[in-house]
CSV table of C-alpha atoms in Angstrom, one decimal:
chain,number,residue,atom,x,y,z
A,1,UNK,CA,-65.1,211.3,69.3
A,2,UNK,CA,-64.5,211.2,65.6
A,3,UNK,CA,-65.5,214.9,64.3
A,4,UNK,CA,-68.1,216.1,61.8
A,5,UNK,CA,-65.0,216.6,58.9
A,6,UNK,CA,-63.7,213.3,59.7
A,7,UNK,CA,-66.7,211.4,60.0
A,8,UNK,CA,-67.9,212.9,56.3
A,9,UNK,CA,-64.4,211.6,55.0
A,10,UNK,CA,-65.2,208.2,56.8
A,11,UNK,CA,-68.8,207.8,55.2
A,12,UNK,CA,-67.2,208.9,52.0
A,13,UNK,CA,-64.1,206.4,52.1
A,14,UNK,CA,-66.8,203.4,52.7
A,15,UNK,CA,-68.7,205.1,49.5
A,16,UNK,CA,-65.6,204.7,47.5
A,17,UNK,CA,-65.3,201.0,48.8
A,18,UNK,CA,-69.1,200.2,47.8
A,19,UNK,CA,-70.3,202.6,45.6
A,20,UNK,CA,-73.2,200.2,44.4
A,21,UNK,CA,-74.0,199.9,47.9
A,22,UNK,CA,-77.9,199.0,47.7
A,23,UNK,CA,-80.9,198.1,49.9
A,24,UNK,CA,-80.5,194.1,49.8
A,25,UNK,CA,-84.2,193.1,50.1
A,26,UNK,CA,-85.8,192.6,47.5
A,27,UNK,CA,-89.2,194.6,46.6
A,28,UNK,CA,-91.4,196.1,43.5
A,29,UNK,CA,-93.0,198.7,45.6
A,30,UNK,CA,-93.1,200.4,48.5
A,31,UNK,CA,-95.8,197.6,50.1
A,32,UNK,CA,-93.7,194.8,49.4
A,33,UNK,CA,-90.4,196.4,50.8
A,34,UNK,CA,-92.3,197.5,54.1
A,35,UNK,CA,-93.1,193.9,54.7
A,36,UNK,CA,-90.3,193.2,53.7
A,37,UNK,CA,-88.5,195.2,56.4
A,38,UNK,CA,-90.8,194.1,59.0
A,39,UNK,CA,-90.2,190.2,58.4
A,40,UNK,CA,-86.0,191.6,58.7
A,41,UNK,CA,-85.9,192.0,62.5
A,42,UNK,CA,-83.6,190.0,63.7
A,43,UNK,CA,-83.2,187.8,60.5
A,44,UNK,CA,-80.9,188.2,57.3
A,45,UNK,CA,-81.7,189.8,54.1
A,46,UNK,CA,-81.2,186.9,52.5
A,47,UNK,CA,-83.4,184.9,54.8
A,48,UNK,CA,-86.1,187.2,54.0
A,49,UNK,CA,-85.4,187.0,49.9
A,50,UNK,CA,-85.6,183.3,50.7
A,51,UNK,CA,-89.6,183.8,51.9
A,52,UNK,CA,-90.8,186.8,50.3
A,53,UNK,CA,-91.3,185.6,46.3
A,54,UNK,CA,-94.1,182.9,47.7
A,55,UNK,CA,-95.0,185.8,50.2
A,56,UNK,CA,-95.7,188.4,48.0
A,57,UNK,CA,-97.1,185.8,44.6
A,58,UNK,CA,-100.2,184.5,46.7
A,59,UNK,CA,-100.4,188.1,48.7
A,60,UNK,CA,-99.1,190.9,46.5
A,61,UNK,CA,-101.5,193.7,47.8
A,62,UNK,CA,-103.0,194.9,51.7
A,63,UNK,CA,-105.8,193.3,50.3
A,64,UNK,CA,-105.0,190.0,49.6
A,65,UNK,CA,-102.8,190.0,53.0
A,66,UNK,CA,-105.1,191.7,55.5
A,67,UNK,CA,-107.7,188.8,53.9
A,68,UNK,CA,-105.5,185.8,54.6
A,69,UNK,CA,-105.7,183.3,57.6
A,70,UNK,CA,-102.3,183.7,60.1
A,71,UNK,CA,-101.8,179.9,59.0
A,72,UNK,CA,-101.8,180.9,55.1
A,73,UNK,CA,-99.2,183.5,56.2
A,74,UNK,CA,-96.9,181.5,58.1
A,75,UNK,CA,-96.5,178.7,55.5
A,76,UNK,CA,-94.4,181.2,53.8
A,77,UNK,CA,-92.7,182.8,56.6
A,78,UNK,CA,-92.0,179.9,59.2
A,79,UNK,CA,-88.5,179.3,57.9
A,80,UNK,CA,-87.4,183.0,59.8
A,81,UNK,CA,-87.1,183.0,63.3
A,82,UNK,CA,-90.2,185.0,65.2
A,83,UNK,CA,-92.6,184.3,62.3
A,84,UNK,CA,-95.6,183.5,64.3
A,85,UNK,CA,-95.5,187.0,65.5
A,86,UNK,CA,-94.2,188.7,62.2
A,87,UNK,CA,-97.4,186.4,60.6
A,88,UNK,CA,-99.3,188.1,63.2
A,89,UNK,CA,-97.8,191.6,62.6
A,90,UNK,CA,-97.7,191.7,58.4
A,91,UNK,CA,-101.7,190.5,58.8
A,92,UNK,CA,-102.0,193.8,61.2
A,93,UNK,CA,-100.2,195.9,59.0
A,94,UNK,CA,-101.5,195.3,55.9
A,95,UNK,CA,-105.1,195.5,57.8
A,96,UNK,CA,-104.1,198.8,59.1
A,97,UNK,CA,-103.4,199.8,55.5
A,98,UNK,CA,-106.8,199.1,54.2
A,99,UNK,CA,-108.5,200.4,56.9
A,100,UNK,CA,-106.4,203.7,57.8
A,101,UNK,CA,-104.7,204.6,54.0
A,102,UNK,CA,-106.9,203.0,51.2
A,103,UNK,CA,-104.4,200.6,50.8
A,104,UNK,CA,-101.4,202.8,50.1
A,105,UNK,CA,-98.2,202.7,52.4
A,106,UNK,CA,-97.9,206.2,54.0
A,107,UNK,CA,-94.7,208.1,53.4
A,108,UNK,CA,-94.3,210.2,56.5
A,109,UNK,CA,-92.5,208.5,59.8
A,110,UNK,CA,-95.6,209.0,61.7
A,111,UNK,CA,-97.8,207.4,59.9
A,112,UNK,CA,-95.5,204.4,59.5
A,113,UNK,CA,-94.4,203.8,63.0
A,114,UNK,CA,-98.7,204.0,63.9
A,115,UNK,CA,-98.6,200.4,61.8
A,116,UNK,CA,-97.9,196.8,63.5
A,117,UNK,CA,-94.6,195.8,63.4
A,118,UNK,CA,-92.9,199.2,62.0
A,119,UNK,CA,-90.8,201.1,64.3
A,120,UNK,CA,-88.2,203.9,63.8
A,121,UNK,CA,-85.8,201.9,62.1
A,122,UNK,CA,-88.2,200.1,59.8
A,123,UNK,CA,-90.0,203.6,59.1
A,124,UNK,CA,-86.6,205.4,58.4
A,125,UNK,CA,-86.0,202.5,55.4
A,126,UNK,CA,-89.3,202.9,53.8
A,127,UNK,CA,-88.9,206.1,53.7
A,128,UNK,CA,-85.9,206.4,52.1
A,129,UNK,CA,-85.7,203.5,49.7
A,130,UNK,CA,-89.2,203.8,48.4
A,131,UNK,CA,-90.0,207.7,48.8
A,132,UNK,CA,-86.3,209.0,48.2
A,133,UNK,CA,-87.0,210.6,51.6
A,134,UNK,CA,-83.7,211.9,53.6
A,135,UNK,CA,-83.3,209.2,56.8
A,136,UNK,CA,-80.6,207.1,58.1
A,137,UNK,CA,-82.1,203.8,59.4
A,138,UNK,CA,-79.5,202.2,62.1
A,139,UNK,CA,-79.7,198.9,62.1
A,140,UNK,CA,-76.5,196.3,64.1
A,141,UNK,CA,-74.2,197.3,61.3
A,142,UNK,CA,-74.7,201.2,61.4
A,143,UNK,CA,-74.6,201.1,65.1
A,144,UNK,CA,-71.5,198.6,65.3
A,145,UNK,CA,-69.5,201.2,63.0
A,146,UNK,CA,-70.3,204.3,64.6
A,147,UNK,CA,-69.2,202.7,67.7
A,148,UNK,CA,-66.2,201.2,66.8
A,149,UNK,CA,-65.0,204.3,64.7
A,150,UNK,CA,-66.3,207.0,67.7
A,151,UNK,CA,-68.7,208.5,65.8
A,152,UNK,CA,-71.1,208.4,68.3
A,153,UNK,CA,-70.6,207.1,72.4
A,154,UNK,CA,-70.2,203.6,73.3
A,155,UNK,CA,-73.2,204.5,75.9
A,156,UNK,CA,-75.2,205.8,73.1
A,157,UNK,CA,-78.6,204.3,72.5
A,158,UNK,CA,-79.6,203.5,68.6
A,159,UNK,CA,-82.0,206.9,68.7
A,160,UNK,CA,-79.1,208.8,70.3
A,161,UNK,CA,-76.5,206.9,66.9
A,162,UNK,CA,-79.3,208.2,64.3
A,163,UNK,CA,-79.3,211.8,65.7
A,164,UNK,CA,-75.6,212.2,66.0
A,165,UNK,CA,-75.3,210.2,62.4
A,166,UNK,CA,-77.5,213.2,60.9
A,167,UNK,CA,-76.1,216.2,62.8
A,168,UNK,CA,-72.4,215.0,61.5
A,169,UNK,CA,-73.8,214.1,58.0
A,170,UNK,CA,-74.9,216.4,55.6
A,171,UNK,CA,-78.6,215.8,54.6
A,172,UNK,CA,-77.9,214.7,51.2
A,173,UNK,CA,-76.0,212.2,52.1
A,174,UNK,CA,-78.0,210.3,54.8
A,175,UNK,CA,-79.7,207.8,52.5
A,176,UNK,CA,-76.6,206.9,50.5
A,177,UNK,CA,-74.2,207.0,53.8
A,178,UNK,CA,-76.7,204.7,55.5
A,179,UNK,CA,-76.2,202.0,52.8
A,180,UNK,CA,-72.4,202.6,52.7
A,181,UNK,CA,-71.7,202.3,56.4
A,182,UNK,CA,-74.7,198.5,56.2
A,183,UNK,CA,-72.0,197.0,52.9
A,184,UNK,CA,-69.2,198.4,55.4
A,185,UNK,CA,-70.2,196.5,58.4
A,186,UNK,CA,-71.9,193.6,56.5
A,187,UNK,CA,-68.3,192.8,54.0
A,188,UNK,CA,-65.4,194.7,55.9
A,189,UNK,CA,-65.9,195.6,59.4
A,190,UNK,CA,-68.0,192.8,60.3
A,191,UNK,CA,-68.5,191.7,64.3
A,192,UNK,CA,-66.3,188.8,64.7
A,193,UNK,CA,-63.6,189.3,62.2
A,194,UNK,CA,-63.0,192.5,60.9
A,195,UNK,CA,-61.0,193.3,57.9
A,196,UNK,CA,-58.7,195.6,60.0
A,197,UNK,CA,-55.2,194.6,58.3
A,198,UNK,CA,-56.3,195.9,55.2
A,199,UNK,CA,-58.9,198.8,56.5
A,200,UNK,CA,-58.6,202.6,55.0
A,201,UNK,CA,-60.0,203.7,57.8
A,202,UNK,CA,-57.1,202.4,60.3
A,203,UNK,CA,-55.5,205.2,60.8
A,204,UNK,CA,-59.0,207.3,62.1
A,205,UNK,CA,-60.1,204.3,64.3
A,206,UNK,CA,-59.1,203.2,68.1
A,207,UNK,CA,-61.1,200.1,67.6
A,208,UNK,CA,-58.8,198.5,64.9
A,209,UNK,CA,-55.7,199.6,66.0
A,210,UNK,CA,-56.0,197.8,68.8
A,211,UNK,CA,-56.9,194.7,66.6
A,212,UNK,CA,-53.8,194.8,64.4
């Protein structure tokens, strides 16, 4: 298991590779990047960029969304895999929003996971994108690194990666490390062919040295 010193210096290394490491989807505000995150499950950012600017033009508030048919919905969404569900689920939501927060998109991970469609992972991004609350969201990339470098157990489940992720990384640094280990996995140490030739982190990581 890779330590608490050595996983810092890991997270840190992947911040000097991507510093302008970013959330990819796009939003305005906090509404449109919680739908947003919700239509992401199991589908690409750039899927979801694909669907979200006719999404969000002819529904850019709860309002207009919780009021729209499930058809209306999923003429904008049926390009990503799941949509009949996620149609069914961004409807919910955004009803939930009306009904439960006078339209507003809660900021506490509570409140968010209570909403169709949102769970833990989903919650953690909201939170910290839009409310510059500390979370680290683990998502296939964060877990797939902290696997392959030992951060965490092979065994682990993705609640048991978050927990280890924020007792070996310092507070401040959950947000930003979270988007530095997603442009880690996403452009260097991606599932099928990772960059481990040319890898900084070679020399800390069982995974690649057995690939080289």
């Amino acid at each position: 298991m890779l330590s608490k010193t050595k996983t810092i210096e890991a997270v840190q290394t992947m911040g000097d590779l991507f510093p302008d490491a970013h959330c990819e989807l796009n939003h305005r505000n906090a509404f449109e990047l919680l739908i947003a995150t919700i239509l992401s499950a199991q589908a690409t950012d750039v899927g979801v960029n694909k669907v979200t600017p006719k999404l969000f033009e002819r529904f850019p508030t709860p309002a207009r969304l919780a009021a729209a048919s499930e058809e209306e919905v999923i003429e904008c969404i049926q390009s990503l895999g799941l949509y009949r569900n996620k149609a069914k689920n961004i409807r919910l939501c955004a009803q939930q929003l009306m009904e439960r927060f006078d339209g507003e998109v809660p900021c506490t991970r509570e409140e968010l996971v209570s909403l169709a469609g949102v769970g833990r992972k989903t919650a953690n991004v909201v939170m910290s994108v839009a409310f510059n609350i500390p979370a680290f969201a683990v998502d296939t990339h964060v877990e797939r690194i902290s696997k392959r470098l030992q951060i965490c157990r092979q065994k682990d489940t993705v609640l048991e990666v978050e927990e280890t992720l924020c007792r070996k990384i310092p507070k401040e640094l959950w947000s930003r490390a979270h988007h530095w280990m997603i442009f880690f996995g996403r452009y260097h140490c991606i599932a099928r062919k990772p960059k481990c030739h040319e890898c900084p982190l070679l020399e800390m990581c069982a995974f690649g040295q057995r690939e080289v």
